mmCIF file of N, CA and C in Angstrom:
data_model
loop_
_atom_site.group_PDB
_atom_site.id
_atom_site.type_symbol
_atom_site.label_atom_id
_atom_site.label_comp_id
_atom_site.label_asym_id
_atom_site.label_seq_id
_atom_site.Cartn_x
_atom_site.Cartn_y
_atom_site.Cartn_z
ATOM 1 N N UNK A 1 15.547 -8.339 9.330
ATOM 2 C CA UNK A 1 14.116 -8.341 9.050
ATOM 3 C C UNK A 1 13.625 -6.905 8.876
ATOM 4 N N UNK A 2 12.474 -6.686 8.136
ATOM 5 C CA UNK A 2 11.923 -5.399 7.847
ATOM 6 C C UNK A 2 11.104 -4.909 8.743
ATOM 7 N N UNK A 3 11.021 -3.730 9.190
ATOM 8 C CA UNK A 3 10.110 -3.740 10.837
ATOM 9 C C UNK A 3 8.786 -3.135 9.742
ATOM 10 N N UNK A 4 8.180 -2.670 10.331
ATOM 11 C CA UNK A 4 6.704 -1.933 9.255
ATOM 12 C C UNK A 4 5.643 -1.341 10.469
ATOM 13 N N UNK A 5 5.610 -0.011 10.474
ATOM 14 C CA UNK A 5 4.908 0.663 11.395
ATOM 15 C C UNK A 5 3.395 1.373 10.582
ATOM 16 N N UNK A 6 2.415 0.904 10.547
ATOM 17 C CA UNK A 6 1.067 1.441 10.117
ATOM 18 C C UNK A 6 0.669 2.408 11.017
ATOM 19 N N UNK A 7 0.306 3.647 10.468
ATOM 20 C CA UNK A 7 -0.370 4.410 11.327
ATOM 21 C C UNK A 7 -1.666 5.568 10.622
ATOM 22 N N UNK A 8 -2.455 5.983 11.176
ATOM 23 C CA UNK A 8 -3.426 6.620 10.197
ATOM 24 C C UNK A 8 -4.830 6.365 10.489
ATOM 25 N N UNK A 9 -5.234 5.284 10.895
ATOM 26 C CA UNK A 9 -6.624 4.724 11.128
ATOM 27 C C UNK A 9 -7.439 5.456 11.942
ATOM 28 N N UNK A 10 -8.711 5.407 12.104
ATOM 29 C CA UNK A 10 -9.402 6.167 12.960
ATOM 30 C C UNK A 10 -10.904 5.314 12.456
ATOM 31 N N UNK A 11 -12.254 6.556 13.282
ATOM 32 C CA UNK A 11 -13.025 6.567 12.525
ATOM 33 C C UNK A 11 -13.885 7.356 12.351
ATOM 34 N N UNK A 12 -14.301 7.046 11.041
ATOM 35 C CA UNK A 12 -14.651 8.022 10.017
ATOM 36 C C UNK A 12 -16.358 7.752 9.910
ATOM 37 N N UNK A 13 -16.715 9.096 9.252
ATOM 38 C CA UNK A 13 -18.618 8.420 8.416
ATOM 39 C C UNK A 13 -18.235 8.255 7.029
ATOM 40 N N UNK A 14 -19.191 7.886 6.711
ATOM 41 C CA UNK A 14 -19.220 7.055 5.235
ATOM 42 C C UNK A 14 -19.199 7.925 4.422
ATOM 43 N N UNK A 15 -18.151 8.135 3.480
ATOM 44 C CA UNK A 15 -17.876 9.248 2.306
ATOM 45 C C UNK A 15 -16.900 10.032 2.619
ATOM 46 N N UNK A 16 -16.567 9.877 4.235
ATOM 47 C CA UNK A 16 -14.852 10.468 4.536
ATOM 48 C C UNK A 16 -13.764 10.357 3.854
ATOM 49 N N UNK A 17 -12.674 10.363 4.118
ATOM 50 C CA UNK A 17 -11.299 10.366 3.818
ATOM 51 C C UNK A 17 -10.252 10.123 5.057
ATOM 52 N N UNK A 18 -9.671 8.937 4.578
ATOM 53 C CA UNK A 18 -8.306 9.077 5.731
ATOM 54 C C UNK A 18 -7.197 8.589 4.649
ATOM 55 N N UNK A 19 -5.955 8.538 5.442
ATOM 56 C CA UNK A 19 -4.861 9.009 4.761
ATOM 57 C C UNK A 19 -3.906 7.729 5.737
ATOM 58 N N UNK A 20 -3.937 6.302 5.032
ATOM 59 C CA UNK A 20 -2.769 5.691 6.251
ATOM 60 C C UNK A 20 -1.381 5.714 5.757
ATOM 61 N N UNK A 21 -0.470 5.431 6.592
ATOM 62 C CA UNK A 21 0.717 5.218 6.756
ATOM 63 C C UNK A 21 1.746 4.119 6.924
ATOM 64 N N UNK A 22 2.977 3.846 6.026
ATOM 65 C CA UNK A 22 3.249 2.284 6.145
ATOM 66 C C UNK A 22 4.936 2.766 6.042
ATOM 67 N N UNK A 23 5.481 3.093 7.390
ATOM 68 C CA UNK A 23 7.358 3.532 7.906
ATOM 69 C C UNK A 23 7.619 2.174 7.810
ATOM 70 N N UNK A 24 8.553 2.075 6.988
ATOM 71 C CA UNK A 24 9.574 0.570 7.348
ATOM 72 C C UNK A 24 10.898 1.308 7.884
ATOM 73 N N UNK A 25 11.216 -0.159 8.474
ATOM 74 C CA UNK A 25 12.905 0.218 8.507
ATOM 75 C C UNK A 25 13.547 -1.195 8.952
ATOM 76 N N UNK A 26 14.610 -1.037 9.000
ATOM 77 C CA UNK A 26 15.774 -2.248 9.067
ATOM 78 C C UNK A 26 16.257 -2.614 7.746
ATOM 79 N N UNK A 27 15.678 -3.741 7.043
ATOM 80 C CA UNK A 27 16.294 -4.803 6.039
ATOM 81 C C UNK A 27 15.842 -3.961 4.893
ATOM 82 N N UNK A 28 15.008 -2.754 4.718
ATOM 83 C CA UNK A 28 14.463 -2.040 3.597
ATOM 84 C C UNK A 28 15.087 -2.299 2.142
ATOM 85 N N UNK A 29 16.521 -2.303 1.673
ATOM 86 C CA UNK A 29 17.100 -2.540 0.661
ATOM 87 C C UNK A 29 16.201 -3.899 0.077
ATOM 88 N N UNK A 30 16.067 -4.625 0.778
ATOM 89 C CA UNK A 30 15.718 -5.644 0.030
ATOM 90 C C UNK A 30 14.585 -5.645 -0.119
ATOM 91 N N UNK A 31 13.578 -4.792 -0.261
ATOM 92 C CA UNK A 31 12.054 -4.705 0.167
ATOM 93 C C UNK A 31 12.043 -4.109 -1.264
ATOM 94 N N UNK A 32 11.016 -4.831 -2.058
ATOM 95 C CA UNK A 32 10.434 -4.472 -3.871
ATOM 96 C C UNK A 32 9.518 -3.660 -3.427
ATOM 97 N N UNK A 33 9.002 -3.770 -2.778
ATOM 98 C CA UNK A 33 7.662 -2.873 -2.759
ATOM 99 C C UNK A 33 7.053 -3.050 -1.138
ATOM 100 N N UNK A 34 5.962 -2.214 -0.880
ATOM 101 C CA UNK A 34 4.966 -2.078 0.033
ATOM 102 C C UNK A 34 3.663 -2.315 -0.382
ATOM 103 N N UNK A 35 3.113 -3.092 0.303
ATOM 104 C CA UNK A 35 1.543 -2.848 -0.100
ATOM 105 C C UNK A 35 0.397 -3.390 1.341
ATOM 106 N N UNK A 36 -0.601 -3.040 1.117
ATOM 107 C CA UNK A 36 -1.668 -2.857 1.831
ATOM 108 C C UNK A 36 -2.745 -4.461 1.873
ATOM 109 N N UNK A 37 -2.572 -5.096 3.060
ATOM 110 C CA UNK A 37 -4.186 -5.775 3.217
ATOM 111 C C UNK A 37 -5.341 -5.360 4.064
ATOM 112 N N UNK A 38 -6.361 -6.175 4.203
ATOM 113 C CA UNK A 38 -7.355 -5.675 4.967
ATOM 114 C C UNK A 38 -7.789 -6.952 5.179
ATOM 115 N N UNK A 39 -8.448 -7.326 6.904
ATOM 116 C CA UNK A 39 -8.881 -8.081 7.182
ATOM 117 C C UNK A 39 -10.152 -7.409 7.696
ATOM 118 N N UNK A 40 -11.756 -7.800 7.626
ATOM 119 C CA UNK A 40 -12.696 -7.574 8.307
ATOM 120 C C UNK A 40 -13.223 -8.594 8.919
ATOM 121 N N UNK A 41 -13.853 -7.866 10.379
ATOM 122 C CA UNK A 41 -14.140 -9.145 11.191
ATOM 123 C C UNK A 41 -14.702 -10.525 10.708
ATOM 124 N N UNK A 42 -14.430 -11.794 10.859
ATOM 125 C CA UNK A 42 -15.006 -12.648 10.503
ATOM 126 C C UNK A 42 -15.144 -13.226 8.932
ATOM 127 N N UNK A 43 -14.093 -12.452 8.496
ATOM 128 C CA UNK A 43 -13.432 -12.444 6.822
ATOM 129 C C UNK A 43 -12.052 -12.922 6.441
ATOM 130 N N UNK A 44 -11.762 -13.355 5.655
ATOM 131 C CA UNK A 44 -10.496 -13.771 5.652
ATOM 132 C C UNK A 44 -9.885 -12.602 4.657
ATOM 133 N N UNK A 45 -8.411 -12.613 5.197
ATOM 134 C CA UNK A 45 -7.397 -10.916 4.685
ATOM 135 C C UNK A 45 -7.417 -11.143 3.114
ATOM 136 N N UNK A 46 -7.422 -9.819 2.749
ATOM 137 C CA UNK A 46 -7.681 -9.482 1.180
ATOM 138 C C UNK A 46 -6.580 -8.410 1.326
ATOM 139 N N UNK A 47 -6.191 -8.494 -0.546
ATOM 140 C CA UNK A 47 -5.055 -7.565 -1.266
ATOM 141 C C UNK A 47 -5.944 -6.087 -1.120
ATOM 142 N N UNK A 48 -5.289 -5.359 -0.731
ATOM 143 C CA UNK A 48 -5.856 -4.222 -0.848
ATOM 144 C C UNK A 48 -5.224 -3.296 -2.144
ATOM 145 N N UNK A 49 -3.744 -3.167 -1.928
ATOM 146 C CA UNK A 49 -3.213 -1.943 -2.920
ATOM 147 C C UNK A 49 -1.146 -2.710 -2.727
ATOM 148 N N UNK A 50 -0.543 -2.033 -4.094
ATOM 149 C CA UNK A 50 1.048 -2.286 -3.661
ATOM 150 C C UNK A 50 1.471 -1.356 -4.443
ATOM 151 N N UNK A 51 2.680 -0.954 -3.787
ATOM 152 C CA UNK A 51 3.461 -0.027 -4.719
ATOM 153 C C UNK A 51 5.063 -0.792 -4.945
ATOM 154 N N UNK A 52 5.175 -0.355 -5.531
ATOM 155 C CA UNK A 52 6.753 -1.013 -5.974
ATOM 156 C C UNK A 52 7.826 -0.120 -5.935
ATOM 157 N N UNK A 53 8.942 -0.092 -5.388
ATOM 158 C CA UNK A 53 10.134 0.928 -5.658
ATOM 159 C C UNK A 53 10.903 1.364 -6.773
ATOM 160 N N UNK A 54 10.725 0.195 -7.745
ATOM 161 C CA UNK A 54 11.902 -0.061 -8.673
ATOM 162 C C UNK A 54 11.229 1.483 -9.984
ATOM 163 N N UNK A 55 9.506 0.906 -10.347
ATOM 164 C CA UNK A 55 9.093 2.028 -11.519
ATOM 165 C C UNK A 55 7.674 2.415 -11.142
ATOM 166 N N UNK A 56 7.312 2.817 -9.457
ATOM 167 C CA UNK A 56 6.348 3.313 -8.805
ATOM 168 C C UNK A 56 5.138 2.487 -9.121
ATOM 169 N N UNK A 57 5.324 1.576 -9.620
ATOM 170 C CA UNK A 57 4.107 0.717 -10.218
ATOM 171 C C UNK A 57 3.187 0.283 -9.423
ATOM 172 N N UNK A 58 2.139 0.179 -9.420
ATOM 173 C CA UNK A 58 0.736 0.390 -8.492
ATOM 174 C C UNK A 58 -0.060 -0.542 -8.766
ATOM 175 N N UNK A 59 -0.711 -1.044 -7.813
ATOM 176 C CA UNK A 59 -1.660 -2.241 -8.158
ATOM 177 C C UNK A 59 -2.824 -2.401 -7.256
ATOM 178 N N UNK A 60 -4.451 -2.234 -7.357
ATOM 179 C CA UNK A 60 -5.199 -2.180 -6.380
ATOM 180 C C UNK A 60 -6.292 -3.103 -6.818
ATOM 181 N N UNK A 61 -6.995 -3.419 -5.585
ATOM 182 C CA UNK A 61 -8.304 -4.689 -5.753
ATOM 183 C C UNK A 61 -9.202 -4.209 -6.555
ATOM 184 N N UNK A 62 -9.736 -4.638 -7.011
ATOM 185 C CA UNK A 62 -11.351 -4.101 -7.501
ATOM 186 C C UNK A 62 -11.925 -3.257 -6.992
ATOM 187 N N UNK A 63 -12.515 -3.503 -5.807
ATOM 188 C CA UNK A 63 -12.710 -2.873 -4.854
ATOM 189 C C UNK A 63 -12.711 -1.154 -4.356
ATOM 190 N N UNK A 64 -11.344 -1.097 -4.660
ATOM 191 C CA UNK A 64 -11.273 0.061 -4.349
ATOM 192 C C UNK A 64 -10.426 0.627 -5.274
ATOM 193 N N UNK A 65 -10.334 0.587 -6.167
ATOM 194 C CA UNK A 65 -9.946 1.163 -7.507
ATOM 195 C C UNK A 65 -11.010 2.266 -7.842
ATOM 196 N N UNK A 66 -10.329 3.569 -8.143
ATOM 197 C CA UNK A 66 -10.965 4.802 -8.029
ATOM 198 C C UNK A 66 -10.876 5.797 -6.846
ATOM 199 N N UNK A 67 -11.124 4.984 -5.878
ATOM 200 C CA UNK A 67 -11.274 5.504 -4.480
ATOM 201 C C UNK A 67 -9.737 5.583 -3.527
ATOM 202 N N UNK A 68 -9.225 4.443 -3.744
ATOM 203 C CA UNK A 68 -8.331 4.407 -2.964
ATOM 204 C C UNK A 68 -6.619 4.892 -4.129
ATOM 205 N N UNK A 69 -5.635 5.577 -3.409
ATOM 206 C CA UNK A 69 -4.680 5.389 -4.268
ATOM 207 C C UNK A 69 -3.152 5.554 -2.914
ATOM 208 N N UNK A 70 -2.317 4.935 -3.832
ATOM 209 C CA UNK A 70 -1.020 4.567 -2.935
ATOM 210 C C UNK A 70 -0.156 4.899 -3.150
ATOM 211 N N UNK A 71 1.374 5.325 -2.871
ATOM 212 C CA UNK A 71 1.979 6.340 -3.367
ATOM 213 C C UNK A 71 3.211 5.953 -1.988
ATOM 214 N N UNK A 72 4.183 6.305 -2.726
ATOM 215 C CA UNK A 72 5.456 6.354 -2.214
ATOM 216 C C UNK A 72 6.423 7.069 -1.568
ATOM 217 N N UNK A 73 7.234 7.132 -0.796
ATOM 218 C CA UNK A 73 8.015 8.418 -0.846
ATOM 219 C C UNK A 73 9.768 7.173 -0.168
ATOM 220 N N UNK A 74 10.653 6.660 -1.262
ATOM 221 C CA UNK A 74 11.794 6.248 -1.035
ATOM 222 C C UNK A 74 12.426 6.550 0.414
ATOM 223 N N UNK A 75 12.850 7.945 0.145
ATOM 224 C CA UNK A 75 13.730 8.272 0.799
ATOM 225 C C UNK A 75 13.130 8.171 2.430
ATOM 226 N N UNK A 76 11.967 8.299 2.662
ATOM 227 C CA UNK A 76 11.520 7.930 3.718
ATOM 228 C C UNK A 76 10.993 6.306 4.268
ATOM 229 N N UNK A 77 11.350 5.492 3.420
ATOM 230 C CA UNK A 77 10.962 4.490 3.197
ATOM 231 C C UNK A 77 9.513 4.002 3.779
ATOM 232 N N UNK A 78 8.621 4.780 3.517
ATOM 233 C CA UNK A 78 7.021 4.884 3.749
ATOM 234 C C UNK A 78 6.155 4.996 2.426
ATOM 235 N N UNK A 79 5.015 4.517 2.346
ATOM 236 C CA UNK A 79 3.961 4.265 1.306
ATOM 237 C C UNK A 79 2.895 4.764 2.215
ATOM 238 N N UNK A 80 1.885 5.405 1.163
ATOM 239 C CA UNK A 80 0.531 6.195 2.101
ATOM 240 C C UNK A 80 -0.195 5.778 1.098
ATOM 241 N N UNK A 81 -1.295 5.766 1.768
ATOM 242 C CA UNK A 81 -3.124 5.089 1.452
ATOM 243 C C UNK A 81 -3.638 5.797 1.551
ATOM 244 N N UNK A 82 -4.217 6.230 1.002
ATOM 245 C CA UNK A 82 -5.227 7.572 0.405
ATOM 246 C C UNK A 82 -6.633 7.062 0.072
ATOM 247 N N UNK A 83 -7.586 6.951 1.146
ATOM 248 C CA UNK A 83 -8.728 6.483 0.964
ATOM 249 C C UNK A 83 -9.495 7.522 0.886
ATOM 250 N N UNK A 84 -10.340 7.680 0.179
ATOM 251 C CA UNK A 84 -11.602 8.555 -0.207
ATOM 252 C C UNK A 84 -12.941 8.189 0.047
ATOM 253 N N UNK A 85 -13.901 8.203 0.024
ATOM 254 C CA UNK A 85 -15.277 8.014 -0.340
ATOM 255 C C UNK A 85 -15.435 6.661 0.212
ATOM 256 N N UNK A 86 -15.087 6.785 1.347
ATOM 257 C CA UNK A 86 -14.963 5.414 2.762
ATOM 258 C C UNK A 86 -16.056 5.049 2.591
ATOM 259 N N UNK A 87 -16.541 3.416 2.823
ATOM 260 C CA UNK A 87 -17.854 2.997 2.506
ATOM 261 C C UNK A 87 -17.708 2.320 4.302
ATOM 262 N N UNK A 88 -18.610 1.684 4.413
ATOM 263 C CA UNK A 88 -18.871 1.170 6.169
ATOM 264 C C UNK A 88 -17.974 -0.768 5.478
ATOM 265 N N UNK A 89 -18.211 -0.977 4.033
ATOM 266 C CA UNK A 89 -17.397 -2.574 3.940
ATOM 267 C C UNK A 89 -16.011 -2.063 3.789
ATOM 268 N N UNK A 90 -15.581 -0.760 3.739
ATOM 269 C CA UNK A 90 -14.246 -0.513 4.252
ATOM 270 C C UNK A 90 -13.720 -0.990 5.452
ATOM 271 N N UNK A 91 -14.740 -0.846 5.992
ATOM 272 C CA UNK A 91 -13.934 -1.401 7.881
ATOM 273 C C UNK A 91 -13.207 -2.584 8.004
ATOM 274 N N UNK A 92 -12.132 -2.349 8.704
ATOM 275 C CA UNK A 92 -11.205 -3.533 8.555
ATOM 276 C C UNK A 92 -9.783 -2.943 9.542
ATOM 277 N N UNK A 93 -9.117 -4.099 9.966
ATOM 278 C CA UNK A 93 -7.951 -3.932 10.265
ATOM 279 C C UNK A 93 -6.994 -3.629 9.132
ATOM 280 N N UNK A 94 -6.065 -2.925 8.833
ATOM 281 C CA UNK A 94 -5.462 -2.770 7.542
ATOM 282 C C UNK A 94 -3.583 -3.066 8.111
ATOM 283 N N UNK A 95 -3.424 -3.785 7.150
ATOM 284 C CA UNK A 95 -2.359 -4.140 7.825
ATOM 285 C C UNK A 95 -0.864 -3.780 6.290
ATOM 286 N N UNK A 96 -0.061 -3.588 6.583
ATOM 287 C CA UNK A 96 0.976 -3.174 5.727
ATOM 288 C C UNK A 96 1.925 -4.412 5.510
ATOM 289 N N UNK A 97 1.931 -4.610 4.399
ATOM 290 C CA UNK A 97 3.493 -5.772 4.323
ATOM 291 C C UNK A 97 3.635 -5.593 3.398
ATOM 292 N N UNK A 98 5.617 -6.001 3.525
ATOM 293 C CA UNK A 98 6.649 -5.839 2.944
ATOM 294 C C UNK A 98 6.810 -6.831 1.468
ATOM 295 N N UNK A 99 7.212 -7.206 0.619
ATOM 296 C CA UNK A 99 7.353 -7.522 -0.544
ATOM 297 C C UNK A 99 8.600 -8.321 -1.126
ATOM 298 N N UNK A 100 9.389 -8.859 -0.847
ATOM 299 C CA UNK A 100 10.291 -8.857 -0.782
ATOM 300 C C UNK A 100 11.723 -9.384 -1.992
ATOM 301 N N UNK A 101 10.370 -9.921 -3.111
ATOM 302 C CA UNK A 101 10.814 -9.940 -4.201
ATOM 303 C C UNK A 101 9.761 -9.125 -5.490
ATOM 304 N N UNK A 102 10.514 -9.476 -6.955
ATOM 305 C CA UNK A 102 9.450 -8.531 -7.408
ATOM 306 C C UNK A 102 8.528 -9.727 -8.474
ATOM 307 N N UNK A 103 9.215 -10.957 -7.689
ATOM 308 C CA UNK A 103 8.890 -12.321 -8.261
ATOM 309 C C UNK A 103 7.734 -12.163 -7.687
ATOM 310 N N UNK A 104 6.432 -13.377 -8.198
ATOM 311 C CA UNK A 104 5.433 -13.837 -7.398
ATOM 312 C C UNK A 104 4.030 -12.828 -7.671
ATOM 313 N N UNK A 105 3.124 -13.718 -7.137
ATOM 314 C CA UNK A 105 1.681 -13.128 -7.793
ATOM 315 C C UNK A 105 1.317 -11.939 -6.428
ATOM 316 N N UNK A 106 1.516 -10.766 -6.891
ATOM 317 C CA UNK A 106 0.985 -9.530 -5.411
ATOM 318 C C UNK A 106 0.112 -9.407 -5.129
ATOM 319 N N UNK A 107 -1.161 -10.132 -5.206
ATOM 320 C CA UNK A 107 -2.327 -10.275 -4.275
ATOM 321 C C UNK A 107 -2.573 -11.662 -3.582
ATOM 322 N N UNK A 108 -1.165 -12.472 -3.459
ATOM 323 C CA UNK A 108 -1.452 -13.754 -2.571
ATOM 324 C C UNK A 108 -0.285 -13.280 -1.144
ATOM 325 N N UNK A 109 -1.100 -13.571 -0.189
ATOM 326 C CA UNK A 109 -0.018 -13.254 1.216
ATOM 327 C C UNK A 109 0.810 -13.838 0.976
ATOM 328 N N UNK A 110 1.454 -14.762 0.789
ATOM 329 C CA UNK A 110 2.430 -15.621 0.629
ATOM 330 C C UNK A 110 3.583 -15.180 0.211
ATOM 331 N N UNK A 111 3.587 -14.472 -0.174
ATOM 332 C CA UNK A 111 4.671 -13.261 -1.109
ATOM 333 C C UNK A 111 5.390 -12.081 -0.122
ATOM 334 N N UNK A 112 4.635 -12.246 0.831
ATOM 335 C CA UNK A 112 5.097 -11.002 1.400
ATOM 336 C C UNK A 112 5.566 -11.336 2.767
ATOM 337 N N UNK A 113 7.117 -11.099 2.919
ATOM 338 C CA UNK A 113 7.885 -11.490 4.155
ATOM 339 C C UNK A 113 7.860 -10.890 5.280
ATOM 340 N N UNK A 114 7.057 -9.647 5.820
ATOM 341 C CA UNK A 114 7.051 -8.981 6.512
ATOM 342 C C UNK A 114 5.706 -8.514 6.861
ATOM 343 N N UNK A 115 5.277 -8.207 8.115
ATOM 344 C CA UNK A 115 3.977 -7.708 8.319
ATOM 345 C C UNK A 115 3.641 -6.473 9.438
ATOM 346 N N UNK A 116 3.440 -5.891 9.416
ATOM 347 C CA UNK A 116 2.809 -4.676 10.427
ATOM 348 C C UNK A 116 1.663 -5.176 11.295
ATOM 349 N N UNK A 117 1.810 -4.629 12.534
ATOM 350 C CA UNK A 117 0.962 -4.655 13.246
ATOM 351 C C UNK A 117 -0.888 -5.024 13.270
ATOM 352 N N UNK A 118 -1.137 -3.785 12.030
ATOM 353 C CA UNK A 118 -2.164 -3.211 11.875
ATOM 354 C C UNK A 118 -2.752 -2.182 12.136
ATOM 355 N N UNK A 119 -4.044 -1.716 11.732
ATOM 356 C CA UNK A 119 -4.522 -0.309 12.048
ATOM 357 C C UNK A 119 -6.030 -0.171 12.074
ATOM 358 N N UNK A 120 -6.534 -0.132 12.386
ATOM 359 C CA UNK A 120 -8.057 0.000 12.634
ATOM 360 C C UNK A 120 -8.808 1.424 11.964
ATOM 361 N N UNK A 121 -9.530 0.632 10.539
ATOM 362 C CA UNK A 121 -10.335 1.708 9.925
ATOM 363 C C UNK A 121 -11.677 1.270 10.209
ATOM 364 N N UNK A 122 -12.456 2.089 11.054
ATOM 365 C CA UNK A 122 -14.179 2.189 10.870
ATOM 366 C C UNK A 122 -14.628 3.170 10.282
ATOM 367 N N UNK A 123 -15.634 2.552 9.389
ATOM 368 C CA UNK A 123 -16.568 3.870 8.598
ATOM 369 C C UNK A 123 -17.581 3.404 9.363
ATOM 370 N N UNK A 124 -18.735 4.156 9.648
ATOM 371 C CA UNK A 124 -20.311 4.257 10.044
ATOM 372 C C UNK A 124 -20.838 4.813 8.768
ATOM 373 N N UNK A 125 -22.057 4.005 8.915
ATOM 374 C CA UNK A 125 -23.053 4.544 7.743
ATOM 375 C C UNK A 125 -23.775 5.549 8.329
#
Protein backbone atom coordinates (compact mmCIF):
# COMPACT_ATOMS: atom_id res chain seq x y z
CA UNK A 1 0.00 0.00 0.00
CA UNK A 2 1.07 3.66 -0.60
CA UNK A 3 1.58 5.50 2.76
CA UNK A 4 1.00 9.55 1.96
CA UNK A 5 2.24 12.07 4.54
CA UNK A 6 0.59 15.82 4.07
CA UNK A 7 2.27 18.44 5.69
CA UNK A 8 2.25 22.36 5.28
CA UNK A 9 -1.07 23.64 6.71
CA UNK A 10 -1.36 26.34 9.11
CA UNK A 11 -3.14 29.54 9.40
CA UNK A 12 -3.05 32.14 7.33
CA UNK A 13 -5.11 35.83 6.54
CA UNK A 14 -6.78 36.12 3.47
CA UNK A 15 -4.42 36.86 0.46
CA UNK A 16 -1.54 34.73 2.13
CA UNK A 17 0.37 31.98 0.74
CA UNK A 18 1.16 28.49 1.97
CA UNK A 19 3.01 25.89 0.36
CA UNK A 20 1.60 22.04 1.24
CA UNK A 21 3.24 18.90 1.04
CA UNK A 22 2.26 15.31 -0.20
CA UNK A 23 5.75 12.42 0.81
CA UNK A 24 4.56 9.06 -0.32
CA UNK A 25 6.26 5.98 0.16
CA UNK A 26 5.93 2.18 0.02
CA UNK A 27 3.93 0.86 -3.18
CA UNK A 28 4.98 4.36 -5.07
CA UNK A 29 5.88 2.52 -8.48
CA UNK A 30 2.51 1.96 -9.00
CA UNK A 31 1.19 5.39 -8.12
CA UNK A 32 0.18 7.57 -11.75
CA UNK A 33 -0.03 10.49 -10.05
CA UNK A 34 -0.73 12.58 -6.75
CA UNK A 35 -3.33 14.89 -6.27
CA UNK A 36 -5.05 17.08 -3.76
CA UNK A 37 -8.78 17.15 -2.08
CA UNK A 38 -10.40 19.41 0.25
CA UNK A 39 -13.09 18.83 2.59
CA UNK A 40 -14.78 21.95 4.45
CA UNK A 41 -16.70 21.66 7.47
CA UNK A 42 -20.10 20.46 6.77
CA UNK A 43 -19.28 20.01 2.87
CA UNK A 44 -18.76 17.13 1.09
CA UNK A 45 -14.72 16.48 -0.30
CA UNK A 46 -13.95 18.19 -3.60
CA UNK A 47 -11.05 17.65 -6.40
CA UNK A 48 -8.74 20.13 -5.66
CA UNK A 49 -5.51 19.72 -8.07
CA UNK A 50 -3.40 16.27 -9.63
CA UNK A 51 -0.24 15.84 -11.01
CA UNK A 52 0.75 12.89 -12.92
CA UNK A 53 4.30 11.25 -13.16
CA UNK A 54 4.30 9.83 -16.50
CA UNK A 55 4.21 13.81 -18.64
CA UNK A 56 3.87 16.22 -15.39
CA UNK A 57 0.36 16.78 -16.48
CA UNK A 58 -1.72 18.96 -14.16
CA UNK A 59 -5.22 19.29 -13.52
CA UNK A 60 -7.07 21.82 -11.10
CA UNK A 61 -10.86 22.73 -10.02
CA UNK A 62 -12.24 25.83 -11.12
CA UNK A 63 -11.84 27.12 -8.20
CA UNK A 64 -8.59 27.57 -7.82
CA UNK A 65 -7.14 27.73 -11.11
CA UNK A 66 -4.79 30.73 -11.23
CA UNK A 67 -4.15 30.72 -7.66
CA UNK A 68 -3.26 27.46 -6.80
CA UNK A 69 -0.45 25.36 -8.72
CA UNK A 70 1.06 21.72 -8.16
CA UNK A 71 4.20 20.43 -9.06
CA UNK A 72 6.28 17.45 -8.60
CA UNK A 73 9.53 16.34 -7.64
CA UNK A 74 9.91 12.12 -8.66
CA UNK A 75 12.79 11.39 -7.13
CA UNK A 76 11.44 12.41 -3.86
CA UNK A 77 8.28 10.98 -4.45
CA UNK A 78 6.38 14.24 -3.13
CA UNK A 79 3.96 16.78 -4.97
CA UNK A 80 3.62 20.47 -3.43
CA UNK A 81 0.58 22.87 -3.43
CA UNK A 82 1.33 26.17 -3.92
CA UNK A 83 -1.52 28.23 -2.76
CA UNK A 84 -1.56 31.93 -3.25
CA UNK A 85 -4.11 34.57 -2.70
CA UNK A 86 -5.85 32.25 0.14
CA UNK A 87 -9.50 33.21 0.31
CA UNK A 88 -11.32 32.29 4.00
CA UNK A 89 -13.69 29.38 1.33
CA UNK A 90 -10.18 28.00 1.15
CA UNK A 91 -10.48 26.56 4.60
CA UNK A 92 -10.61 23.03 4.62
CA UNK A 93 -8.96 19.89 5.65
CA UNK A 94 -6.77 19.08 2.57
CA UNK A 95 -6.09 15.77 2.18
CA UNK A 96 -3.53 14.06 -0.47
CA UNK A 97 -4.31 10.83 -2.46
CA UNK A 98 -2.65 8.53 -4.42
CA UNK A 99 -3.85 7.65 -8.06
CA UNK A 100 -3.28 4.59 -8.93
CA UNK A 101 -4.09 4.19 -12.44
CA UNK A 102 -3.94 6.69 -15.25
CA UNK A 103 -7.41 5.12 -16.18
CA UNK A 104 -10.57 6.84 -14.75
CA UNK A 105 -12.17 10.31 -14.38
CA UNK A 106 -9.47 12.49 -11.72
CA UNK A 107 -11.90 14.49 -10.01
CA UNK A 108 -14.12 11.47 -8.70
CA UNK A 109 -12.64 9.91 -5.23
CA UNK A 110 -13.21 6.71 -6.41
CA UNK A 111 -10.11 6.60 -8.41
CA UNK A 112 -7.86 7.09 -5.91
CA UNK A 113 -6.47 4.07 -3.77
CA UNK A 114 -4.74 5.74 -1.17
CA UNK A 115 -5.34 8.58 1.26
CA UNK A 116 -3.39 10.86 3.71
CA UNK A 117 -4.24 11.82 6.83
CA UNK A 118 -4.95 15.39 6.16
CA UNK A 119 -3.91 18.91 6.93
CA UNK A 120 -5.65 21.79 8.20
CA UNK A 121 -5.74 25.09 6.08
CA UNK A 122 -7.49 28.26 7.76
CA UNK A 123 -7.64 31.55 6.08
CA UNK A 124 -9.37 34.49 8.24
CA UNK A 125 -10.86 37.27 6.52
Amino acid sequence: QVNLVESGGGLVQSGDSLRLSCTSSGRTFGVAGLGWFRQAPGKEREFVALFTWSAGRTYYADSVKGRFTISGDKRKNTVYLQMSSLKPEDTAVYYCAAKGSYAGTYYFENVYDSWGRGTQVTVSA
